[in-house]
Tab-separated table of C-alpha atoms and ligand atoms in Angstrom:
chain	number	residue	atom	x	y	z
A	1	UNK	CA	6.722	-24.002	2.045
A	2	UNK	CA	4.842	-20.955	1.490
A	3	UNK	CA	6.149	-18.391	-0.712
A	4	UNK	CA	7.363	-14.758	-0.203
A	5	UNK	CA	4.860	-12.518	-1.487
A	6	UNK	CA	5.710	-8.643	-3.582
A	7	UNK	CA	2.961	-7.942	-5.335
A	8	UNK	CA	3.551	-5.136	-7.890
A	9	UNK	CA	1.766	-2.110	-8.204
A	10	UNK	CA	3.093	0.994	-10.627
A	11	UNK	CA	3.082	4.364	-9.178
A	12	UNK	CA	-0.566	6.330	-9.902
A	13	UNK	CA	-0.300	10.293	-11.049
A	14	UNK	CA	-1.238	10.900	-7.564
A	15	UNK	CA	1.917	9.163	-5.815
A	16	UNK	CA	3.749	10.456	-8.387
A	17	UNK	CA	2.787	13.913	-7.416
A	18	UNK	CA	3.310	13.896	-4.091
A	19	UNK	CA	6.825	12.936	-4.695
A	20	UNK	CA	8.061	15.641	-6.793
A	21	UNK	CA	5.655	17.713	-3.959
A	22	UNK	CA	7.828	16.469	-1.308
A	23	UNK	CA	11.337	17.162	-3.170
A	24	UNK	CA	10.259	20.702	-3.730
A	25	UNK	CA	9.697	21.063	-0.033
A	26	UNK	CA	13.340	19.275	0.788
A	27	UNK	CA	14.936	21.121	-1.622
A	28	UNK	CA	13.020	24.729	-0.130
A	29	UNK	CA	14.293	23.519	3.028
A	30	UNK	CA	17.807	23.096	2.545
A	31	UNK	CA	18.159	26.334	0.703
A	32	UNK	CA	16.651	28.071	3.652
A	33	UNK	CA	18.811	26.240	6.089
A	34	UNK	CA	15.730	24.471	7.911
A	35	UNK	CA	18.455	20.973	7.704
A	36	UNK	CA	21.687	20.115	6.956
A	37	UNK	CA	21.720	16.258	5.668
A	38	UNK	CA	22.895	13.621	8.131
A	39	UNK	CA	23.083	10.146	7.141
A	40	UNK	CA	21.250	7.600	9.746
A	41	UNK	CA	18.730	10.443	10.142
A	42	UNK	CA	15.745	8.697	11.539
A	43	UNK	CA	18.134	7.703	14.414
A	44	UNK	CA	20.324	10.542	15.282
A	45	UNK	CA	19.105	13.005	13.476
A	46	UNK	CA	16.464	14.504	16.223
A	47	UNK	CA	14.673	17.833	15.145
A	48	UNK	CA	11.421	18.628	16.684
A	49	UNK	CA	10.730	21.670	14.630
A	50	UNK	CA	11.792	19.755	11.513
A	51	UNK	CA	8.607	17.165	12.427
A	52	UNK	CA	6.547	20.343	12.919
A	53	UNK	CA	6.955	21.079	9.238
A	54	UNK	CA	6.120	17.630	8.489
A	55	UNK	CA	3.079	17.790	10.356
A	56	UNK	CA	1.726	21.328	8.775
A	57	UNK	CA	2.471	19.555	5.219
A	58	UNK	CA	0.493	17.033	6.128
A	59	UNK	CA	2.682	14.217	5.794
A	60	UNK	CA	3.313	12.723	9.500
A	61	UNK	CA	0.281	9.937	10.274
A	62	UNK	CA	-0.863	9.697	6.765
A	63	UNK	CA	-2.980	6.625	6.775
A	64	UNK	CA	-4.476	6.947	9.916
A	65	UNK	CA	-8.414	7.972	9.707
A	66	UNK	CA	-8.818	11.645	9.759
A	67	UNK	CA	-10.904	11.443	12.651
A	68	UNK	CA	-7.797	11.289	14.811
A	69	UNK	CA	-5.815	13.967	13.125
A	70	UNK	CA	-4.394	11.659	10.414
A	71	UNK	CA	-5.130	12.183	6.392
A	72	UNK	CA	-6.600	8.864	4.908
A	73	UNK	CA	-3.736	8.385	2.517
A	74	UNK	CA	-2.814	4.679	1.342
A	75	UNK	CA	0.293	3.310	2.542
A	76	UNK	CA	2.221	3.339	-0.420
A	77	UNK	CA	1.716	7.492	0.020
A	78	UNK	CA	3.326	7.127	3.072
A	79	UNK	CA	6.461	4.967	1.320
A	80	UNK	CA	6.848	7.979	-0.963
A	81	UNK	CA	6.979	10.554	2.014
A	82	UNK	CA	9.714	8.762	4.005
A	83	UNK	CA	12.039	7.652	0.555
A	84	UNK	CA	12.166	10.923	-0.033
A	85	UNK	CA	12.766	12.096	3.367
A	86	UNK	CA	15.796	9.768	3.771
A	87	UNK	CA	17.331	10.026	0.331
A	88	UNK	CA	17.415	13.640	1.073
A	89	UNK	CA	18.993	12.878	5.021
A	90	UNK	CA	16.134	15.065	6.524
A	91	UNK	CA	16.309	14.552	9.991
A	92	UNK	CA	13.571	12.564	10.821
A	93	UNK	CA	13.974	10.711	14.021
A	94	UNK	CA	12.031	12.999	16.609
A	95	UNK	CA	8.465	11.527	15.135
A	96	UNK	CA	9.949	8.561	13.477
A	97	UNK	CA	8.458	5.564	16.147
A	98	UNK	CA	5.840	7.550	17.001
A	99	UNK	CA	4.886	7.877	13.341
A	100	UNK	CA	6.191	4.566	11.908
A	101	UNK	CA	4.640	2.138	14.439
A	102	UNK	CA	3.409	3.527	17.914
A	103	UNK	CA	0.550	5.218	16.190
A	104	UNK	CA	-0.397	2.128	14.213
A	105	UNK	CA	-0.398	0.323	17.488
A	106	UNK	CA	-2.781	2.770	19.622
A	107	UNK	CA	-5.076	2.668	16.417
A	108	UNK	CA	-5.764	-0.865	16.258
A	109	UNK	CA	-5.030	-1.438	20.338
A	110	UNK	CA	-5.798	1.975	22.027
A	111	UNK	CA	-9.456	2.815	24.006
A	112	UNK	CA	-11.113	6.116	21.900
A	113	UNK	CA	-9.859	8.917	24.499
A	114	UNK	CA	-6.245	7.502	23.816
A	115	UNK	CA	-6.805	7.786	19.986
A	116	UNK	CA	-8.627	11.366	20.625
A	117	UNK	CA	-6.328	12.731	23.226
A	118	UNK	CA	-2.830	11.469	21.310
A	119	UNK	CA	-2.786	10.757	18.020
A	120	UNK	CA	-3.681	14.401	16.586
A	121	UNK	CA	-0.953	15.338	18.461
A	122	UNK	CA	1.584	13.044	17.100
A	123	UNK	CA	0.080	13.464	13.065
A	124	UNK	CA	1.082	17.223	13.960
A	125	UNK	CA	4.573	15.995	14.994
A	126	UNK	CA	4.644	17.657	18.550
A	127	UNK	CA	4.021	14.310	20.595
A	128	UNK	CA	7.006	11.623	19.786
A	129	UNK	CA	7.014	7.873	21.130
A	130	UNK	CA	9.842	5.409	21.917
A	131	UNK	CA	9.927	1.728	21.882
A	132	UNK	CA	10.292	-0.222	25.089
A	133	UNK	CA	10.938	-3.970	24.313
A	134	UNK	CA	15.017	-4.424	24.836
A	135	UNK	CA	16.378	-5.247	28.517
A	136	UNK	CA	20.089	-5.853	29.113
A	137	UNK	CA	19.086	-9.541	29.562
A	138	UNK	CA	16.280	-9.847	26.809
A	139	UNK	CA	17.291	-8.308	23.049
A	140	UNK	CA	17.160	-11.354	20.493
A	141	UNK	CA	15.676	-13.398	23.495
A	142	UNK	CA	12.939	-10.728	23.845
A	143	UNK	CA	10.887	-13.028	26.028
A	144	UNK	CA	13.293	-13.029	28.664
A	145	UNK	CA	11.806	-9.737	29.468
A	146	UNK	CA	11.538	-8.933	33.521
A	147	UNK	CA	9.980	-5.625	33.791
A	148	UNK	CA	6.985	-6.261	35.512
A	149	UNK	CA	3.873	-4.645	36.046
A	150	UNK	CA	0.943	-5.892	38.705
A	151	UNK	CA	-2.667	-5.001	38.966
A	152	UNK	CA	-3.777	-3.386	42.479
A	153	UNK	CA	-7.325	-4.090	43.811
A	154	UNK	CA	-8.252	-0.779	42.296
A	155	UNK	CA	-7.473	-1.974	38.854
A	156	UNK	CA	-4.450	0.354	38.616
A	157	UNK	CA	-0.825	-0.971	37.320
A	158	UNK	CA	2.570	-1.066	39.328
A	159	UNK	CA	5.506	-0.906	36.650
A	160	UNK	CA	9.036	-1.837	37.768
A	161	UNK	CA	11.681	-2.651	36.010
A	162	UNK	CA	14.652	-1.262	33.205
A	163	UNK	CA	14.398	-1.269	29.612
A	164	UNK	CA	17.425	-0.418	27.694
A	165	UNK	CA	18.313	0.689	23.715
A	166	UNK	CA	14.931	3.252	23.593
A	167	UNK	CA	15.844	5.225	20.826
A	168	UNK	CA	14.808	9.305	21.535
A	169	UNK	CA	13.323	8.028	24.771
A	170	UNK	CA	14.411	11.624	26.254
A	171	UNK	CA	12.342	13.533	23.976
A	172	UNK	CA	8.994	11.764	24.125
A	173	UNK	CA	6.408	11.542	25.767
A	174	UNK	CA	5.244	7.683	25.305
A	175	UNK	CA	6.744	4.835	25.572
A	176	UNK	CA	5.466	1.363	24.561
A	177	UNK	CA	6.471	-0.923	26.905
A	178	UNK	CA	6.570	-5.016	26.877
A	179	UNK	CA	6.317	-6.029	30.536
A	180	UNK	CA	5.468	-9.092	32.104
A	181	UNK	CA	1.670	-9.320	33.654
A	182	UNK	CA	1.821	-13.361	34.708
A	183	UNK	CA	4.182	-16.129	34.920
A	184	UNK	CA	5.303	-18.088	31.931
A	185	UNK	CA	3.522	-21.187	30.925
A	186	UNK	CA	6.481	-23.475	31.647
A	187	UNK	CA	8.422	-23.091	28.578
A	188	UNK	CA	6.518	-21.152	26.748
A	189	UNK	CA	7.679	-17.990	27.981
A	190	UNK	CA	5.672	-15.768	25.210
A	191	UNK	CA	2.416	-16.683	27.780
A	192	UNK	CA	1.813	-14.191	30.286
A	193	UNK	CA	3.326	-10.987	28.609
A	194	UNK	CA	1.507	-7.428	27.949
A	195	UNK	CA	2.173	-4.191	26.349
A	196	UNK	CA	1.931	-0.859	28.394
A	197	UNK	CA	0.864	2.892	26.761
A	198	UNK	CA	3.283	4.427	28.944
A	199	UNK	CA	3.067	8.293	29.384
A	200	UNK	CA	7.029	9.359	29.898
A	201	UNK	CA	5.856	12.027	32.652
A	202	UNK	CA	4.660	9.610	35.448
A	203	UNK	CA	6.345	9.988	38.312
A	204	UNK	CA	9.046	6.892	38.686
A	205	UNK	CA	10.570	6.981	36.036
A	206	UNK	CA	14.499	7.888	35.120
A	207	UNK	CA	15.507	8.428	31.279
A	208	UNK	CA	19.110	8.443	31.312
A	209	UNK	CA	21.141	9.225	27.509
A	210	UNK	CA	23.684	6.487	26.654
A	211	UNK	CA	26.275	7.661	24.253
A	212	UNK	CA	26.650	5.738	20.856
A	213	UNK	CA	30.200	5.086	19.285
A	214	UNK	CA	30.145	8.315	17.121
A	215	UNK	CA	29.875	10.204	20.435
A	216	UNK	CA	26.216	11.193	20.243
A	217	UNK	CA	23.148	10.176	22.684
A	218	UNK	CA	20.239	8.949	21.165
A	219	UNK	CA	19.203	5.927	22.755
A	220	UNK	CA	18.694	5.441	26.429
A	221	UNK	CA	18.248	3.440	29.570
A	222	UNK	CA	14.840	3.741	31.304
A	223	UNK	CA	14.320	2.622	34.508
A	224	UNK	CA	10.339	1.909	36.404
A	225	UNK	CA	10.773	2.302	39.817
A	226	UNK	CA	6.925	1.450	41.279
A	227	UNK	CA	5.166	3.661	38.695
A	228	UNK	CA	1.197	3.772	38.666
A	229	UNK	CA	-0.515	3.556	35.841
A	230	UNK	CA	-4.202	3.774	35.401
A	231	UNK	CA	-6.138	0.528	34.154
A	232	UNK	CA	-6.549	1.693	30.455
A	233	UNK	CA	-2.667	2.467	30.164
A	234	UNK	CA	-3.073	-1.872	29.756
A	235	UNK	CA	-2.575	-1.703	25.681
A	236	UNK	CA	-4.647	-4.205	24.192
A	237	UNK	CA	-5.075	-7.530	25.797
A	238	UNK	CA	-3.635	-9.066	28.850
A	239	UNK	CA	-1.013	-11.905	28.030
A	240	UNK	CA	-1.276	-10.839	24.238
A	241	UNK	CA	1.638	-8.502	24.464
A	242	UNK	CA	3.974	-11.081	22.467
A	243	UNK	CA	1.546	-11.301	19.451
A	244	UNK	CA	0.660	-7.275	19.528
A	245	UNK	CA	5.155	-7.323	19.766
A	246	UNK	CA	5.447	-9.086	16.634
A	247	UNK	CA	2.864	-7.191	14.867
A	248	UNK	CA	4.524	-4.432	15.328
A	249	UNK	CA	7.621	-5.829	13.467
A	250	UNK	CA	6.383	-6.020	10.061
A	251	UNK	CA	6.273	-1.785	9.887
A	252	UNK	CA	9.380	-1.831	12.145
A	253	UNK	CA	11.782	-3.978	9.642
A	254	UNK	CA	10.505	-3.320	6.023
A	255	UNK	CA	10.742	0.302	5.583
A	256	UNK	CA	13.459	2.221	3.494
A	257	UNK	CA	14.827	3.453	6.360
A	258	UNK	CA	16.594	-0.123	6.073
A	259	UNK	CA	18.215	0.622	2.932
A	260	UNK	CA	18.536	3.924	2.281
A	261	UNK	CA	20.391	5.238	5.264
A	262	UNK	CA	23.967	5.898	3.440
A	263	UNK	CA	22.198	6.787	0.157
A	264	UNK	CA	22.660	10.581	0.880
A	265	UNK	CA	26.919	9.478	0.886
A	266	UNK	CA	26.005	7.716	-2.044
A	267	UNK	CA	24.384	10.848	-4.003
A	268	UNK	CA	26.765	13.351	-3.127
A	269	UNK	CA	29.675	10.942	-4.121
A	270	UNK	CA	28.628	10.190	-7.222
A	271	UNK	CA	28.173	13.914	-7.957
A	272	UNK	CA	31.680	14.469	-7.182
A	273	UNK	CA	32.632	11.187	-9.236
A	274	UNK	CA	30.609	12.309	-12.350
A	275	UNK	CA	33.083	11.675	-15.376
A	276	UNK	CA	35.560	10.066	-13.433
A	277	UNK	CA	34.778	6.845	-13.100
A	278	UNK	CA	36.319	3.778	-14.818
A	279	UNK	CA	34.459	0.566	-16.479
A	280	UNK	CA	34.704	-0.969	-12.963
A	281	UNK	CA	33.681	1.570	-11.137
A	282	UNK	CA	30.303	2.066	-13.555
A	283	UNK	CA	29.891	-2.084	-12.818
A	284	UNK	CA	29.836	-1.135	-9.177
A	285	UNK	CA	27.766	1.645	-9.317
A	286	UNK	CA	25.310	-0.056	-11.392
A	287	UNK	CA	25.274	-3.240	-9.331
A	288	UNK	CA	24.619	-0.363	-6.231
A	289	UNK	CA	21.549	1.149	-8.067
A	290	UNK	CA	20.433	-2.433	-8.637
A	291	UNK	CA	20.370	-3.463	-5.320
A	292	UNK	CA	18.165	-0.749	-4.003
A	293	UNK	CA	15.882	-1.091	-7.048
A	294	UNK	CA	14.805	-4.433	-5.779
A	295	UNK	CA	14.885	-3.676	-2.508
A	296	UNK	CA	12.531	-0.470	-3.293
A	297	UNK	CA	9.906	-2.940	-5.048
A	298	UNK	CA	10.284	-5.323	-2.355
A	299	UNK	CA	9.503	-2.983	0.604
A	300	UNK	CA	6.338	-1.023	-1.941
A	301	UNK	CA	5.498	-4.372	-2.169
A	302	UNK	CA	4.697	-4.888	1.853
A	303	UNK	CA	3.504	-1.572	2.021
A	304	UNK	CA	0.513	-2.744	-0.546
A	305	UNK	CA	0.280	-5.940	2.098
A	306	UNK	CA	0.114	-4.093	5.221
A	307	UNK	CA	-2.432	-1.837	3.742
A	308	UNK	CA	-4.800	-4.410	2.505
A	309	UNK	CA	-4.285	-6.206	6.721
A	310	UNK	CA	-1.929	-8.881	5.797
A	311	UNK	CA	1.027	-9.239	8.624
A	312	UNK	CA	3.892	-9.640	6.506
A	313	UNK	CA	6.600	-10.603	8.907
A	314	UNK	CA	9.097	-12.870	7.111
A	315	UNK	CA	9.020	-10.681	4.149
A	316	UNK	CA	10.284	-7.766	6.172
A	317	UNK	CA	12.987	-9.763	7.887
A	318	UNK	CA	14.082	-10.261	4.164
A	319	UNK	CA	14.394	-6.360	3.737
A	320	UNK	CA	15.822	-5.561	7.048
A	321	UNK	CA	18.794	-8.410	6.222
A	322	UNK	CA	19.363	-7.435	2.530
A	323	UNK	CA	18.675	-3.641	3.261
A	324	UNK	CA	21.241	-3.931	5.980
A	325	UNK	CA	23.956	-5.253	3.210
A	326	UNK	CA	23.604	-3.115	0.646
A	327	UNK	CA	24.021	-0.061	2.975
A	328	UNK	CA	27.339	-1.864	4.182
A	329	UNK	CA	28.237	-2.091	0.723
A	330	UNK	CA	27.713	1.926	-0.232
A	331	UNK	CA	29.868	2.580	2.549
A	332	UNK	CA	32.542	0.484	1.487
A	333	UNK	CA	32.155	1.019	-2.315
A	334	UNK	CA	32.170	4.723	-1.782
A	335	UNK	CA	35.361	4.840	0.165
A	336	UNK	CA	37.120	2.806	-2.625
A	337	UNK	CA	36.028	5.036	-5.619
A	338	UNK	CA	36.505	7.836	-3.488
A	339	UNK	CA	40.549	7.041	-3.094
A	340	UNK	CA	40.803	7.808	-6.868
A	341	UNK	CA	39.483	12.059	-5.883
A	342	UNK	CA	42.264	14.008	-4.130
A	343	UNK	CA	40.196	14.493	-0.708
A	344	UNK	CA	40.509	18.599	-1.652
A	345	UNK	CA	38.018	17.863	-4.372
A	346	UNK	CA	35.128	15.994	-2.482
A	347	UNK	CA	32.004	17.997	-1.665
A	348	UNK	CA	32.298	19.855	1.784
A	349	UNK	CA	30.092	17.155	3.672
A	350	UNK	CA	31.442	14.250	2.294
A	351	UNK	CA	34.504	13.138	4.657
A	352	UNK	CA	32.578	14.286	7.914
A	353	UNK	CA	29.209	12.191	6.403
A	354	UNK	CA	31.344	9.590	5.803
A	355	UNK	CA	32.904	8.969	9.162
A	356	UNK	CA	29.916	9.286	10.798
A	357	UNK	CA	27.952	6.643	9.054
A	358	UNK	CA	31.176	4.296	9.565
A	359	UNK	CA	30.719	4.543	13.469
A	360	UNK	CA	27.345	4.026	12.916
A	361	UNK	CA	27.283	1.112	10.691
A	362	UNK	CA	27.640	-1.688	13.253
A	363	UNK	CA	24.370	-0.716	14.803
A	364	UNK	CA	22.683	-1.199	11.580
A	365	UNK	CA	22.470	-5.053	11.652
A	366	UNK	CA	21.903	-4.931	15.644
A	367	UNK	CA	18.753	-2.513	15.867
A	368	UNK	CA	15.228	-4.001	14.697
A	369	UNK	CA	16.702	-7.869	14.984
A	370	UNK	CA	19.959	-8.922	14.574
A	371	UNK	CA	20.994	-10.871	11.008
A	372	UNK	CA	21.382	-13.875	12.419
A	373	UNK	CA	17.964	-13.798	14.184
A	374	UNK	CA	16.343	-12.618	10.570
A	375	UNK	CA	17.955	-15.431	8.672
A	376	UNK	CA	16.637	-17.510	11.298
A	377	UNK	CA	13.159	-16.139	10.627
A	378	UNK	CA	14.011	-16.356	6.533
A	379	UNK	CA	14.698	-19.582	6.876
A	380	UNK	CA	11.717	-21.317	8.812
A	381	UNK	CA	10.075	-19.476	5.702
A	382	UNK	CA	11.779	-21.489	3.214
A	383	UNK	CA	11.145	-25.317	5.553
A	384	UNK	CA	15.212	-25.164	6.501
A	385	UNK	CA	14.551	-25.232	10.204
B	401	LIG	C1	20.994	1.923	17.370
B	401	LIG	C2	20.086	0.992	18.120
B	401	LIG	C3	18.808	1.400	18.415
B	401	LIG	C4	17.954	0.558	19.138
B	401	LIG	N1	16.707	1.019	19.456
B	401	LIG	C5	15.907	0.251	20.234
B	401	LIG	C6	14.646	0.750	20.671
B	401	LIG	O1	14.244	1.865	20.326
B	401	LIG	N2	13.905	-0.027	21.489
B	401	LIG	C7	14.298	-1.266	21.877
B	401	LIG	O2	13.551	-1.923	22.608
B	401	LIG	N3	15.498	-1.780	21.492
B	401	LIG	C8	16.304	-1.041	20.676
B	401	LIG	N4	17.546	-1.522	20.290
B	401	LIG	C9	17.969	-2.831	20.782
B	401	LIG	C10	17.990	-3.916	19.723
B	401	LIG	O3	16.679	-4.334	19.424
B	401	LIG	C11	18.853	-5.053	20.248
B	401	LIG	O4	20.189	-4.573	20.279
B	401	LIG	C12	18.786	-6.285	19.398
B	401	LIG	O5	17.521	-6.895	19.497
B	401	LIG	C13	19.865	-7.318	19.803
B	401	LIG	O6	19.791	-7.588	21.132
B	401	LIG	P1	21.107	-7.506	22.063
B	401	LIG	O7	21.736	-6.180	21.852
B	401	LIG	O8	20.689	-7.875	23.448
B	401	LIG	O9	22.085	-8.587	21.476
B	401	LIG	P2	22.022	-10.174	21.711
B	401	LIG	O10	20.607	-10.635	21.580
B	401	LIG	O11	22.730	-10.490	22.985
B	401	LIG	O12	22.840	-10.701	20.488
B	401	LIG	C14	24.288	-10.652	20.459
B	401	LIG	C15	24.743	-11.449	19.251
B	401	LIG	O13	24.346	-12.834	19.414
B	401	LIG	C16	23.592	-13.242	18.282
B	401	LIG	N5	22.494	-14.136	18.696
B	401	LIG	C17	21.657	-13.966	19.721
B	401	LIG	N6	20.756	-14.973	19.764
B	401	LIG	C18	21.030	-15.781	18.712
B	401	LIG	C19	20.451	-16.980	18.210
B	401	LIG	N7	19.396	-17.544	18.801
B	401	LIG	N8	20.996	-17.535	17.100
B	401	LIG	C20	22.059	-16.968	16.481
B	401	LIG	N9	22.666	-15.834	16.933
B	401	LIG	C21	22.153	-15.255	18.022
B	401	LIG	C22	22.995	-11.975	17.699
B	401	LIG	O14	22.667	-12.134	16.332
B	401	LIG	C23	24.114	-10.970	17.922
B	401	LIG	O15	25.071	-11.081	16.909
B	401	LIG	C24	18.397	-0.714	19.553
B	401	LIG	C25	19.698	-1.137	19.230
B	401	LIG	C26	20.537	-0.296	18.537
B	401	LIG	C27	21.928	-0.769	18.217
């Protein structure tokens, strides 16, 4: 059984820094009306002249070589950017993907005029990406995936098919798409599949909006109706889209946008609580703060592995499932300490925050991998299955 690895690294002056650097610029922000904080930010909250600001600051493709319009900056920089970011409920999600994983991915997959021509572009947070994996028939089963593309005699690509979920698919302009190139090798259906740099513009394609249960559209249905695609639009290697797929997952699941998407109801509850809570309400508090302690120093711990080229997949699925919980938990936690305040006195946000992040909590533990498919993942980790 092979162990899960954290390793443990304290914050340098630098890091340190940057973060009170980044608060100032929330805080600046705010005053000056440039955001109003939304819980589940880096999914709903869409605001392309928001990213703009990120980009000028310097903090949108951070690690990626400077070459391509990124700044050099270790990983755990990055983990300091986007804490902040979503403690605060800056509204994130135009560059999020693009930022998060799709740039990662042309980096280590792309040819050099992909890297030249789009990455500057999405380090200044005016290009955006979506991810294009889910089908209505393939989400945990992602290898039942159908979308197909075919190579012509002229070495150019015919993409049809639907792929469904996409969050901000309407505002991008890539998509990374999982399609199948050959037939599967019997059962081994992860054979034959390839990912696809897909530029959102080609004619063929259809974005439609599908409305969430809080009644906004952020995800969508995209449908390939015979789209050509030039040969290098193939990402990577043929047939070693399911590999490239779960590479991608490590960035995907361990981030603190897995944990810390309530924390803004959290904050501005407890400011409104200050004084007013009893011994068990401290106890629950406290266990609260705990929670995302560890689950802080678990998730700075991947950041260090991904940085040094490690693939830490099973480690992630640990903070995607836990992450998951404890945001549950601030929801519910919040609402009970909350019954003791007379709903006159809670901050002007607070109810309408609240409410939203309720119809948005059962997405939570769908998005990313569902908790029964991480557990699964957990435990082949720990020799149960
Ligand atoms: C807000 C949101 C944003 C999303 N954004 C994107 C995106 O940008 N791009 C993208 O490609 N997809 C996206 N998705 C899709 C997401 O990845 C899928 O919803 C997820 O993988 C689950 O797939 P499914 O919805 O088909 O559910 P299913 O796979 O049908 O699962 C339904 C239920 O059955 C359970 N189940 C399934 N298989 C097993 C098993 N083997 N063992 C035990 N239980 C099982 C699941 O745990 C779940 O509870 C998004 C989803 C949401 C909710």
């Amino acid at each position: 059984m092979q162990r899960f690895r954290f390793p443990a690294d304290a914050p340098d002056e630098e890091e340190l820094a940057l973060r009170s650097e980044v608060r100032s610029f929330l805080q600046q922000q705010r005053n000056n009306g440039g955001f109003t904080p939304c819980a589940d930010c880096w999914v709903s909250g869409a605001n392309p002249a928001f990213s703009a600001r990120l980009g000028e600051q310097g903090w949108l493709g951070m690690t990626w070589p400077k070459q391509y319009g990124g700044h050099g900056r270790p990983a755990l920089h990055r983990l300091v950017v986007t804490e902040e970011l979503l403690a605060a409920g800056a509204p994130v999600a135009a560059h999020w993907v693009a930022d998060r994983q799709t740039g990662a991915q042309i980096l280590r997959f792309g040819t050099e005029a992909q890297k030249q021509e789009i990455l500057p572009s999405m380090a200044a947070g005016t290009s955006f990406a979506a991810i294009g994996m889910s089908e209505p028939q393939a989400g945990s089963d992602l290898a039942a995936v159908v979308t197909r593309a075919t190579q012509n005699a002229d070495g150019n690509w015919i993409m049809n098919g639907r792929k469904i979920w996409s969050t901000g698919a309407h505002i991008s302009d890539y998509m990374i798409v999982l399609a199948r190139t050959s037939a599967a090798d019997g059962r081994n259906r992860q054979v034959g599949l390839s990912q696809f740099l897909v530029p959102l513009k080609t004619p063929g394609i259809e974005i439609t909006g599908i409305r969430d249960l809080a009644g906004s559209i952020h995800f969508n249905e995209t449908l390939f109706d015979n789209v050509k695609l030039s040969a290098d639009a193939l990402l990577g290697t043929e047939g070693n889209g399911w590999a490239q797929c779960m590479g991608e997952l490590a960035t995907e699941r361990s981030g603190p946008e897995r944990y810390l998407t309530t924390f803004v109801i959290l904050e501005q509850a407890l400011l409104a609580l200050r004084g007013r809570l009893d011994d068990h309400g401290v106890a629950a508090v406290g266990r609260l703060i705990a929670h995302l302690t560890s689950l802080r120093r678990m998730s700075r711990g991947i950041a260090q592995l991904i940085q040094r080229g490690d693939s830490p997949d099973t480690e992630a699925a640990l903070v995607k499932q836990m992450g998951n919980r404890v945001e549950r938990d601030i929801l519910n936690e919040v609402r009970r300490l909350l019954a003791t305040l007379p709903r006159s006195q809670w901050p002007g946000s607070l109810s309408a925050l609240l409410d939203d992040a309720t119809l948005r909590l059962p997405s939570h533990t769908l998005r990313g991998g569902t908790t029964e498919i991480l557990r699964g993942i957990i435990a082949r980790q720990l020799g149960l299955r």
